[in-house]
Short mmCIF file of C-alpha atoms in Angstrom, two decimals:
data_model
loop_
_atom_site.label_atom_id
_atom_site.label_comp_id
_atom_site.label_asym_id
_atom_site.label_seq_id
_atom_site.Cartn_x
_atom_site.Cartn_y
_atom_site.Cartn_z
CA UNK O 1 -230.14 -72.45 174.24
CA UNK O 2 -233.89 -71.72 174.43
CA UNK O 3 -236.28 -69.07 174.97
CA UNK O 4 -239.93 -67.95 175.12
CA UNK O 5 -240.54 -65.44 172.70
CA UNK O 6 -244.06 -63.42 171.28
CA UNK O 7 -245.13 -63.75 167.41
CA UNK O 8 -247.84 -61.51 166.32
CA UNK O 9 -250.16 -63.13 163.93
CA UNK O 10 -250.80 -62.17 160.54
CA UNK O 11 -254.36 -62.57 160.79
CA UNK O 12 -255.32 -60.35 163.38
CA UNK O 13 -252.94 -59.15 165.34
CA UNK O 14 -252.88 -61.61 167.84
CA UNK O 15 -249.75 -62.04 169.99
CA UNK O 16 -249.10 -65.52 170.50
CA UNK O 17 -246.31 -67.66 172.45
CA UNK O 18 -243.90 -69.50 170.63
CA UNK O 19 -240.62 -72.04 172.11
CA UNK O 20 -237.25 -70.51 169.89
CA UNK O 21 -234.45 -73.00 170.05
CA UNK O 22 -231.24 -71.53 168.86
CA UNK O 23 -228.14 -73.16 167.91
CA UNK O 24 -224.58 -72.64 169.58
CA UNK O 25 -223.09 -70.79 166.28
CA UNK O 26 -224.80 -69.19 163.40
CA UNK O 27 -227.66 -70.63 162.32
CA UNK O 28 -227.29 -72.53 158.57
CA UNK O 29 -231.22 -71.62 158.13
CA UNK O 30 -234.58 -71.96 160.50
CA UNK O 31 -236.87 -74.56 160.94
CA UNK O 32 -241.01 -74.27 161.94
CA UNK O 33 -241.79 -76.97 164.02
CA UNK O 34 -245.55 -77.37 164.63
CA UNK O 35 -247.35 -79.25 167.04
CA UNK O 36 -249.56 -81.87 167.62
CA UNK O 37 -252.78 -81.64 169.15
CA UNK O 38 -251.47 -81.43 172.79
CA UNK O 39 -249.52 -78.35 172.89
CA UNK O 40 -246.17 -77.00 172.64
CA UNK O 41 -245.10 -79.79 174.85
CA UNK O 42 -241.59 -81.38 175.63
CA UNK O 43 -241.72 -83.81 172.79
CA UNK O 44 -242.07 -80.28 170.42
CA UNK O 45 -239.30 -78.80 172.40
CA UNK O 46 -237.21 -81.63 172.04
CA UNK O 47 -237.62 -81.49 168.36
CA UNK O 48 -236.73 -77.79 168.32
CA UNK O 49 -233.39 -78.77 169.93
CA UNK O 50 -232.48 -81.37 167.51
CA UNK O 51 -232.78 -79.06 164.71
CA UNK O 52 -230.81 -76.37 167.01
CA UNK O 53 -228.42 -79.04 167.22
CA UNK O 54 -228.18 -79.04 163.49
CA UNK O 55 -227.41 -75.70 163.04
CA UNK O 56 -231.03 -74.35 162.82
CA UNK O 57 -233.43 -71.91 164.75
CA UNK O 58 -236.23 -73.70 165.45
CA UNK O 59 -239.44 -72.03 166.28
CA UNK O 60 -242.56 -74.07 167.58
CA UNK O 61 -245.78 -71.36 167.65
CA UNK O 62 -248.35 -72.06 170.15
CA UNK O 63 -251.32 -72.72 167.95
CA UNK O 64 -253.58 -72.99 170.20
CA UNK O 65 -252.80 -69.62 172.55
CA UNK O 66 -256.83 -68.19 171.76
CA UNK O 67 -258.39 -70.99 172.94
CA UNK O 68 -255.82 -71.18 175.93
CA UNK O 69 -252.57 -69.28 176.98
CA UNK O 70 -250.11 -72.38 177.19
CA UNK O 71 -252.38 -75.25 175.93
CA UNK O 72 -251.74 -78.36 176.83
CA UNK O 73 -253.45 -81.77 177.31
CA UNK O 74 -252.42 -84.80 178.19
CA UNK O 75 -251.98 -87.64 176.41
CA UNK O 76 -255.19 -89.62 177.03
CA UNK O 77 -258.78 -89.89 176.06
CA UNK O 78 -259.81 -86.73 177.70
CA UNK O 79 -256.55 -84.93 176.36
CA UNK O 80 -257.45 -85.71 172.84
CA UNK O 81 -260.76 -84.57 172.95
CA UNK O 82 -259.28 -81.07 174.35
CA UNK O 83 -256.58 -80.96 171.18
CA UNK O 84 -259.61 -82.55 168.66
CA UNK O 85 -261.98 -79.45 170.16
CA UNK O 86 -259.06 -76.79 169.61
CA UNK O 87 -258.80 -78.01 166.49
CA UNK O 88 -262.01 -77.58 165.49
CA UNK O 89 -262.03 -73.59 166.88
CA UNK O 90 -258.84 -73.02 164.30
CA UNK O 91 -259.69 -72.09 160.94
CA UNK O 92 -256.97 -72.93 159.06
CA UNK O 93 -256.70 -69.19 157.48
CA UNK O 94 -255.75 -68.32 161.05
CA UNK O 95 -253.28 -71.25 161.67
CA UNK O 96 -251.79 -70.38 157.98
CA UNK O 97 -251.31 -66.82 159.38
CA UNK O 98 -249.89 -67.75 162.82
CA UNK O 99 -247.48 -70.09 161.29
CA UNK O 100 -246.34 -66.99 158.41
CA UNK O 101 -245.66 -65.29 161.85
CA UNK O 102 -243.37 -67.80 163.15
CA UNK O 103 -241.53 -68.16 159.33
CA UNK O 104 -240.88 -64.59 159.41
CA UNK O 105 -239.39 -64.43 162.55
CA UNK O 106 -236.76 -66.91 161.35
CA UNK O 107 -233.55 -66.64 159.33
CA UNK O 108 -233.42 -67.82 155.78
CA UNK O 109 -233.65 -70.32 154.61
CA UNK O 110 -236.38 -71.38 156.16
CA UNK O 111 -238.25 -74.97 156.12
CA UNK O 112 -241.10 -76.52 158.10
CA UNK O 113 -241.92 -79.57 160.02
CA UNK O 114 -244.71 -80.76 161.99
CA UNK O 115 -246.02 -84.39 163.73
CA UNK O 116 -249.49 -85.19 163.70
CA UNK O 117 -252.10 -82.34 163.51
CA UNK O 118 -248.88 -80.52 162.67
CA UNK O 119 -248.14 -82.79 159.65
CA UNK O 120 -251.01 -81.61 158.12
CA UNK O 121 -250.42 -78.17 159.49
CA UNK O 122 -246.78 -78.33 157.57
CA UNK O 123 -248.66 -79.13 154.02
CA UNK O 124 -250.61 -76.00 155.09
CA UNK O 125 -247.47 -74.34 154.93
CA UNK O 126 -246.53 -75.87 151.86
CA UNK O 127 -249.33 -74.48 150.00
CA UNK O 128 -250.11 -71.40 151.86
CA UNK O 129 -246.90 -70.03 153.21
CA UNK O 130 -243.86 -68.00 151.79
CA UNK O 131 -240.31 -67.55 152.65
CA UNK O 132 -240.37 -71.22 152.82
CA UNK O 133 -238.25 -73.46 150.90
CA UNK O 134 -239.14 -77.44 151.77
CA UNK O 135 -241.38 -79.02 154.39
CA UNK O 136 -241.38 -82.11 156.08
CA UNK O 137 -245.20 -83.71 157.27
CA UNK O 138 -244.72 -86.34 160.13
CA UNK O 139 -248.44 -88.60 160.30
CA UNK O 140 -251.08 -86.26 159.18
CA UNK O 141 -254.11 -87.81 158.67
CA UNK O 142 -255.51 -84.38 157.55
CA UNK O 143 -253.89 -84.36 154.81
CA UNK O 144 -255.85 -86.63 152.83
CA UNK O 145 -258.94 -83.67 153.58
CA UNK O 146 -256.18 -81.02 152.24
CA UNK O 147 -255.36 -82.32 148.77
CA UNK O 148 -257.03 -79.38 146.54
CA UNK O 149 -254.00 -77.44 148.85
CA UNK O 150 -251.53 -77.86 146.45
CA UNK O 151 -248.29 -77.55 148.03
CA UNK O 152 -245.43 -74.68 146.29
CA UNK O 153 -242.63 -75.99 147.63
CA UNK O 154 -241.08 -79.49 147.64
CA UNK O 155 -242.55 -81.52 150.72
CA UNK O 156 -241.89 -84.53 152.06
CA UNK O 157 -244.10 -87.30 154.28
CA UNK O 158 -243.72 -89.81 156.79
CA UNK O 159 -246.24 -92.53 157.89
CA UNK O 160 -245.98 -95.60 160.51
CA UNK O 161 -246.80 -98.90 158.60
CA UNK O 162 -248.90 -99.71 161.56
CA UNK O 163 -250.95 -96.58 162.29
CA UNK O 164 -253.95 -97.87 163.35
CA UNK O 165 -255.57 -93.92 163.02
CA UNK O 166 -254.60 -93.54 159.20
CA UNK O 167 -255.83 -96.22 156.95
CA UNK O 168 -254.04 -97.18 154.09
CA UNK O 169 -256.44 -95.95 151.64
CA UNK O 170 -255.37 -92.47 152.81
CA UNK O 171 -251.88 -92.62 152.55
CA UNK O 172 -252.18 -93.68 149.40
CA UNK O 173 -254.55 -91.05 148.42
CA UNK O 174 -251.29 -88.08 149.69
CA UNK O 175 -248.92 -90.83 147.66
CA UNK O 176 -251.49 -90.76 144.19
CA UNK O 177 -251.81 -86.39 144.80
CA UNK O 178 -248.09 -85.53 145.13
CA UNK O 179 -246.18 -88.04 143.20
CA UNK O 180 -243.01 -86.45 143.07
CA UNK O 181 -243.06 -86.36 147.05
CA UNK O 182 -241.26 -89.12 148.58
CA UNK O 183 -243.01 -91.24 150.97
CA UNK O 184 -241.26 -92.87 153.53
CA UNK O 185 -243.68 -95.78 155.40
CA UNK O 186 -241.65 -96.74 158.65
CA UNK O 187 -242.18 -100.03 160.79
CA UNK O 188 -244.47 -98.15 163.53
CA UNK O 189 -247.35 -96.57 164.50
CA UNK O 190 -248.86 -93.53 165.02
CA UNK O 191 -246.55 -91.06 166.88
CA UNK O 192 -243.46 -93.11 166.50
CA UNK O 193 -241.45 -89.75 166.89
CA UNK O 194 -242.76 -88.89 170.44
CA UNK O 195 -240.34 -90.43 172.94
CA UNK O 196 -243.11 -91.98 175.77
CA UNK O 197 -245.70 -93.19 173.49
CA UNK O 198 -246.36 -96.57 173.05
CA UNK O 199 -245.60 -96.42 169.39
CA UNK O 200 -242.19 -94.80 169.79
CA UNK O 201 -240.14 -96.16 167.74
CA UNK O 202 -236.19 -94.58 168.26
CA UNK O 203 -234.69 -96.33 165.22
CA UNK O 204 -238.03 -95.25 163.28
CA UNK O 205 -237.75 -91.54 164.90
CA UNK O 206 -234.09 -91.33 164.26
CA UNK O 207 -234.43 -92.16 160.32
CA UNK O 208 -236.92 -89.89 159.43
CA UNK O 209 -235.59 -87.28 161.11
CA UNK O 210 -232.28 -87.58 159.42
CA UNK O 211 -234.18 -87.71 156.03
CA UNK O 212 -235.61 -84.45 156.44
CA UNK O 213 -232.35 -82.37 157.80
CA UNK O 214 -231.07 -84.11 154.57
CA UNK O 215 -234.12 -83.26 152.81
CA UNK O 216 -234.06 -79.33 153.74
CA UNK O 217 -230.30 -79.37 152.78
CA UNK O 218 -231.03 -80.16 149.59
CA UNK O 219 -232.87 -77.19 149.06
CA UNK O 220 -230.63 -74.76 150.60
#
């Protein structure tokens, strides 16, 4: 059971798009699920519906609706450069905002979650957000660039092993900032969670994901 709905941002009043996956009975709680560089894509979606399957609403904002209603890019050189230039034309007081839009348009409790640009996007969250009561951050290499961000809330990380785009030097640089957040390094790569990459990795994708449902139950 999903829809398209409309947040309006915090920031400025922007209305933005957003994929709402709901679950069969009441929701237990809702999740923010932010996205990588490419988009609300089916790989988010899909990660809104396992969450839905859990028992949550999960809400995936389109960060990226100013630059383009509906971004997307593909997954290739050219793609990245899109997502790495739409990056660059979000401050992260506006993403902060757009993502307190989606939280508020959830039920309680709430937690968030996010893969890639999103990982780092979900210690954002962490630090900048209320109503929020864990997060989970899937790869984000930005977070090493976010540490004076202290997160409020409990959070979480995941990082493939194997990552060729995140040295080790800054995982262990998150690992040395947030001690009392557990780490989890997985036998993969970058994007192990996106079914289609080359680094997908189902056993990896599977575990982590299970950690953090178990993680935001925790904190219920």
């Amino acid at each position: 059971m999903s829809e398209r709905i409309t947040l309006t941002s915090r920031s400025d009043g922007f209305a933005l798009s957003a994929y709402r996956a709901n679950p069969k009975g009441t929701p237990i709680g809702g999740v923010l699920v932010i996205q990588e560089i490419f988009g609300v894509t089916p790989h988010i979606e899909d990660i809104c519906s396992v969450f839905a399957d859990a028992g949550y609403v999960a809400i995936a904002p389109s960060i990226f609706d100013r630059i383009e209603p509906n971004f997307d890019a593909a997954h290739d050189q050219e793609g990245i450069q899109k997502g790495i230039a739409a990056v660059m034309k979000s401050p992260w007081p506006q993403v902060v905002a757009d993502m307190q839009a989606a939280i508020d348009a959830l039920p309680q409790p709430a937690y968030a979650t996010g893969f890639c640009y999103g990982g780092a996007a979900a210690w954002m969250a962490a630090a900048q957000c209320s109503g929020l009561k864990a997060s989970s951050c899937f790869y984000g290499r930005l977070i090493a660039n976010l540490l004076d961000r202290k997160p409020q809330i409990p959070v979480m990380l995941h990082y493939g092993a194997h990552d060729a785009s995140i040295p080790p030097e800054n995982v262990e640089s998150v690992r040395l900032a947030a001690p009392d957040s557990p780490l989890y390094l997985y036998d993969a790569g970058h994007g192990f969670c996106r079914a289609g990459s080359h680094d997908y990795n189902a056993d990896a994708r599977e575990l982590a994901i299970n950690r953090t449902i178990d993680w935001f139950a925790r904190w219920r």
